mmCIF file of C-alpha atoms in Angstrom:
data_model
loop_
_atom_site.group_PDB
_atom_site.id
_atom_site.type_symbol
_atom_site.label_atom_id
_atom_site.label_comp_id
_atom_site.label_asym_id
_atom_site.label_seq_id
_atom_site.Cartn_x
_atom_site.Cartn_y
_atom_site.Cartn_z
ATOM 1 C CA UNK Q 1 0.000 0.000 0.000
ATOM 2 C CA UNK Q 2 1.479 3.318 -1.050
ATOM 3 C CA UNK Q 3 0.757 6.948 -0.264
ATOM 4 C CA UNK Q 4 -0.375 7.650 -3.816
ATOM 5 C CA UNK Q 5 -2.706 4.657 -3.874
ATOM 6 C CA UNK Q 6 -4.398 5.824 -0.665
ATOM 7 C CA UNK Q 7 -4.688 9.360 -2.038
ATOM 8 C CA UNK Q 8 -6.166 8.012 -5.256
ATOM 9 C CA UNK Q 9 -8.681 5.868 -3.347
ATOM 10 C CA UNK Q 10 -9.639 8.677 -0.962
ATOM 11 C CA UNK Q 11 -9.992 11.414 -3.582
ATOM 12 C CA UNK Q 12 -11.674 8.894 -5.874
ATOM 13 C CA UNK Q 13 -14.126 8.093 -3.093
ATOM 14 C CA UNK Q 14 -15.047 11.764 -2.845
ATOM 15 C CA UNK Q 15 -15.443 11.860 -6.621
ATOM 16 C CA UNK Q 16 -17.736 8.821 -6.472
ATOM 17 C CA UNK Q 17 -19.851 10.333 -3.679
ATOM 18 C CA UNK Q 18 -20.103 13.616 -5.553
ATOM 19 C CA UNK Q 19 -21.034 11.794 -8.770
ATOM 20 C CA UNK Q 20 -23.670 9.869 -6.832
ATOM 21 C CA UNK Q 21 -25.138 13.099 -5.493
ATOM 22 C CA UNK Q 22 -25.394 14.515 -9.014
ATOM 23 C CA UNK Q 23 -26.912 11.244 -10.243
ATOM 24 C CA UNK Q 24 -29.608 11.369 -7.566
ATOM 25 C CA UNK Q 25 -30.272 14.971 -8.523
ATOM 26 C CA UNK Q 26 -30.625 13.953 -12.184
ATOM 27 C CA UNK Q 27 -33.027 11.176 -11.143
ATOM 28 C CA UNK Q 28 -35.375 13.744 -9.599
ATOM 29 C CA UNK Q 29 -34.127 14.111 -6.022
ATOM 30 C CA UNK Q 30 -33.265 17.806 -5.763
ATOM 31 C CA UNK Q 31 -30.800 18.644 -2.976
ATOM 32 C CA UNK Q 32 -31.597 20.743 0.055
ATOM 33 C CA UNK Q 33 -29.223 23.448 1.260
ATOM 34 C CA UNK Q 34 -27.332 21.130 3.622
ATOM 35 C CA UNK Q 35 -26.980 18.534 0.852
ATOM 36 C CA UNK Q 36 -25.260 21.207 -1.200
ATOM 37 C CA UNK Q 37 -23.031 22.120 1.747
ATOM 38 C CA UNK Q 38 -21.853 18.491 1.893
ATOM 39 C CA UNK Q 39 -20.706 18.625 -1.730
ATOM 40 C CA UNK Q 40 -18.144 21.412 -1.333
ATOM 41 C CA UNK Q 41 -15.695 19.505 0.913
ATOM 42 C CA UNK Q 42 -15.825 16.573 -1.519
ATOM 43 C CA UNK Q 43 -14.877 18.939 -4.344
ATOM 44 C CA UNK Q 44 -12.037 20.267 -2.185
ATOM 45 C CA UNK Q 45 -10.862 16.703 -1.414
ATOM 46 C CA UNK Q 46 -10.759 15.895 -5.127
ATOM 47 C CA UNK Q 47 -8.636 18.976 -5.834
ATOM 48 C CA UNK Q 48 -6.396 18.195 -2.856
ATOM 49 C CA UNK Q 49 -5.997 14.648 -4.160
ATOM 50 C CA UNK Q 50 -4.898 15.862 -7.586
ATOM 51 C CA UNK Q 51 -2.364 18.186 -5.971
ATOM 52 C CA UNK Q 52 -1.171 15.517 -3.523
ATOM 53 C CA UNK Q 53 -0.470 13.096 -6.373
ATOM 54 C CA UNK Q 54 1.730 15.758 -7.947
ATOM 55 C CA UNK Q 55 3.443 17.132 -4.833
ATOM 56 C CA UNK Q 56 4.958 14.963 -2.088
ATOM 57 C CA UNK Q 57 4.631 15.711 1.586
ATOM 58 C CA UNK Q 58 2.284 15.339 4.493
ATOM 59 C CA UNK Q 59 0.302 18.591 4.380
ATOM 60 C CA UNK Q 60 -1.980 17.723 1.462
ATOM 61 C CA UNK Q 61 -3.090 14.331 2.846
ATOM 62 C CA UNK Q 62 -3.824 16.082 6.136
ATOM 63 C CA UNK Q 63 -5.923 18.674 4.295
ATOM 64 C CA UNK Q 64 -7.715 15.845 2.489
ATOM 65 C CA UNK Q 65 -8.566 14.274 5.856
ATOM 66 C CA UNK Q 66 -9.896 17.621 7.081
ATOM 67 C CA UNK Q 67 -12.060 18.011 3.966
ATOM 68 C CA UNK Q 68 -13.496 14.498 4.356
ATOM 69 C CA UNK Q 69 -14.072 15.066 8.087
ATOM 70 C CA UNK Q 70 -15.862 18.330 7.304
ATOM 71 C CA UNK Q 71 -18.362 16.708 4.953
ATOM 72 C CA UNK Q 72 -18.814 13.858 7.455
ATOM 73 C CA UNK Q 73 -19.564 16.383 10.207
ATOM 74 C CA UNK Q 74 -22.098 18.175 8.017
ATOM 75 C CA UNK Q 75 -23.643 14.785 7.217
ATOM 76 C CA UNK Q 76 -23.946 13.951 10.922
ATOM 77 C CA UNK Q 77 -25.508 17.351 11.608
ATOM 78 C CA UNK Q 78 -27.896 16.911 8.676
ATOM 79 C CA UNK Q 79 -28.852 13.434 9.923
ATOM 80 C CA UNK Q 80 -29.638 14.908 13.335
ATOM 81 C CA UNK Q 81 -31.855 17.535 11.716
ATOM 82 C CA UNK Q 82 -33.673 14.854 9.707
ATOM 83 C CA UNK Q 83 -34.247 12.738 12.828
ATOM 84 C CA UNK Q 84 -35.321 15.720 14.977
ATOM 85 C CA UNK Q 85 -32.371 15.316 17.337
ATOM 86 C CA UNK Q 86 -31.742 19.067 16.988
ATOM 87 C CA UNK Q 87 -32.991 21.988 14.955
ATOM 88 C CA UNK Q 88 -31.568 22.809 11.588
ATOM 89 C CA UNK Q 89 -31.124 26.149 9.877
ATOM 90 C CA UNK Q 90 -34.377 28.090 9.746
ATOM 91 C CA UNK Q 91 -33.814 28.708 6.047
ATOM 92 C CA UNK Q 92 -34.399 25.052 5.143
ATOM 93 C CA UNK Q 93 -36.070 23.355 8.084
ATOM 94 C CA UNK Q 94 -39.748 22.914 8.870
ATOM 95 C CA UNK Q 95 -41.635 24.919 11.403
ATOM 96 C CA UNK Q 96 -40.858 28.196 9.744
ATOM 97 C CA UNK Q 97 -44.509 29.053 9.312
ATOM 98 C CA UNK Q 98 -45.982 31.278 6.645
ATOM 99 C CA UNK Q 99 -44.753 34.637 7.882
ATOM 100 C CA UNK Q 100 -43.116 36.700 5.201
ATOM 101 C CA UNK Q 101 -45.044 35.007 2.388
ATOM 102 C CA UNK Q 102 -47.556 36.892 0.281
ATOM 103 C CA UNK Q 103 -50.774 35.486 -1.121
ATOM 104 C CA UNK Q 104 -49.079 35.301 -4.519
ATOM 105 C CA UNK Q 105 -46.245 33.231 -3.024
ATOM 106 C CA UNK Q 106 -48.738 30.770 -1.594
ATOM 107 C CA UNK Q 107 -50.721 30.434 -4.822
ATOM 108 C CA UNK Q 108 -47.887 30.145 -7.308
ATOM 109 C CA UNK Q 109 -47.195 26.801 -8.958
ATOM 110 C CA UNK Q 110 -44.137 28.005 -10.816
ATOM 111 C CA UNK Q 111 -40.663 28.612 -9.518
ATOM 112 C CA UNK Q 112 -38.138 26.386 -7.844
ATOM 113 C CA UNK Q 113 -39.232 23.616 -5.521
ATOM 114 C CA UNK Q 114 -38.052 24.249 -1.984
ATOM 115 C CA UNK Q 115 -36.471 21.143 -0.501
ATOM 116 C CA UNK Q 116 -36.570 21.034 3.262
ATOM 117 C CA UNK Q 117 -33.457 19.889 5.125
ATOM 118 C CA UNK Q 118 -35.458 18.104 7.810
ATOM 119 C CA UNK Q 119 -37.282 15.799 5.384
ATOM 120 C CA UNK Q 120 -35.729 12.566 4.111
ATOM 121 C CA UNK Q 121 -36.311 12.199 0.384
ATOM 122 C CA UNK Q 122 -34.569 8.808 -0.020
ATOM 123 C CA UNK Q 123 -33.190 6.171 2.307
ATOM 124 C CA UNK Q 124 -31.568 2.752 2.213
ATOM 125 C CA UNK Q 125 -31.593 0.461 5.271
ATOM 126 C CA UNK Q 126 -33.236 3.311 7.235
ATOM 127 C CA UNK Q 127 -30.313 5.628 6.521
ATOM 128 C CA UNK Q 128 -30.747 8.825 4.510
ATOM 129 C CA UNK Q 129 -28.356 10.159 1.900
ATOM 130 C CA UNK Q 130 -26.912 12.473 4.563
ATOM 131 C CA UNK Q 131 -26.279 9.493 6.853
ATOM 132 C CA UNK Q 132 -24.606 7.507 4.078
ATOM 133 C CA UNK Q 133 -22.457 10.521 3.205
ATOM 134 C CA UNK Q 134 -21.350 10.789 6.841
ATOM 135 C CA UNK Q 135 -20.476 7.084 7.124
ATOM 136 C CA UNK Q 136 -18.646 6.846 3.802
ATOM 137 C CA UNK Q 137 -16.841 10.140 4.385
ATOM 138 C CA UNK Q 138 -15.520 8.804 7.704
ATOM 139 C CA UNK Q 139 -14.076 5.867 5.755
ATOM 140 C CA UNK Q 140 -12.413 8.407 3.452
ATOM 141 C CA UNK Q 141 -10.959 10.200 6.492
ATOM 142 C CA UNK Q 142 -9.268 6.918 7.429
ATOM 143 C CA UNK Q 143 -7.854 6.630 3.904
ATOM 144 C CA UNK Q 144 -6.461 10.157 4.050
ATOM 145 C CA UNK Q 145 -4.920 9.493 7.468
ATOM 146 C CA UNK Q 146 -3.252 6.344 6.133
ATOM 147 C CA UNK Q 147 -1.853 8.439 3.247
ATOM 148 C CA UNK Q 148 -0.630 10.998 5.788
ATOM 149 C CA UNK Q 149 1.081 8.291 7.846
ATOM 150 C CA UNK Q 150 2.662 6.750 4.743
ATOM 151 C CA UNK Q 151 3.930 10.226 3.813
ATOM 152 C CA UNK Q 152 5.456 10.592 7.271
ATOM 153 C CA UNK Q 153 7.066 7.149 7.034
ATOM 154 C CA UNK Q 154 8.601 7.876 3.622
ATOM 155 C CA UNK Q 155 9.867 11.251 4.855
ATOM 156 C CA UNK Q 156 11.520 9.546 7.841
ATOM 157 C CA UNK Q 157 13.146 6.944 5.555
ATOM 158 C CA UNK Q 158 14.435 9.641 3.210
ATOM 159 C CA UNK Q 159 15.961 11.656 6.037
ATOM 160 C CA UNK Q 160 17.631 8.576 7.571
ATOM 161 C CA UNK Q 161 19.166 7.658 4.189
ATOM 162 C CA UNK Q 162 20.651 11.110 3.729
ATOM 163 C CA UNK Q 163 22.162 11.135 7.236
#
């Protein structure tokens, strides 16, 4: 197992999760605001992976782990909102009421569909997309940490050879 293989697997995992999110969107499951928030760290992890394959060192794998941990944390938070463990952002969670809406807003059938963050639109084995993102992203964190450790080990070998 090499550093570059772990980087490729970890960044590739983020690419697969991001592709899956876009596939679900294309299949008619529009994302809520928190779903969109979870996509940005995956995009960052992909970019970090490309850079880490080009440039040696430990910093980029560490940044990849942080990006994967960030999307996992958002996924855990989103799961908690979906399961009513805590409240989500008022901009995309239920219970907001009708204040601030005009009669025209209430009667319109055109315009974008608002997707609420506290409603599960799809699940597998009782886990929502946010839950799956959190679980799989934690696996990616482990991959990035392994790449970081392999980077540290190769740096230690290189410095002992030159001594």
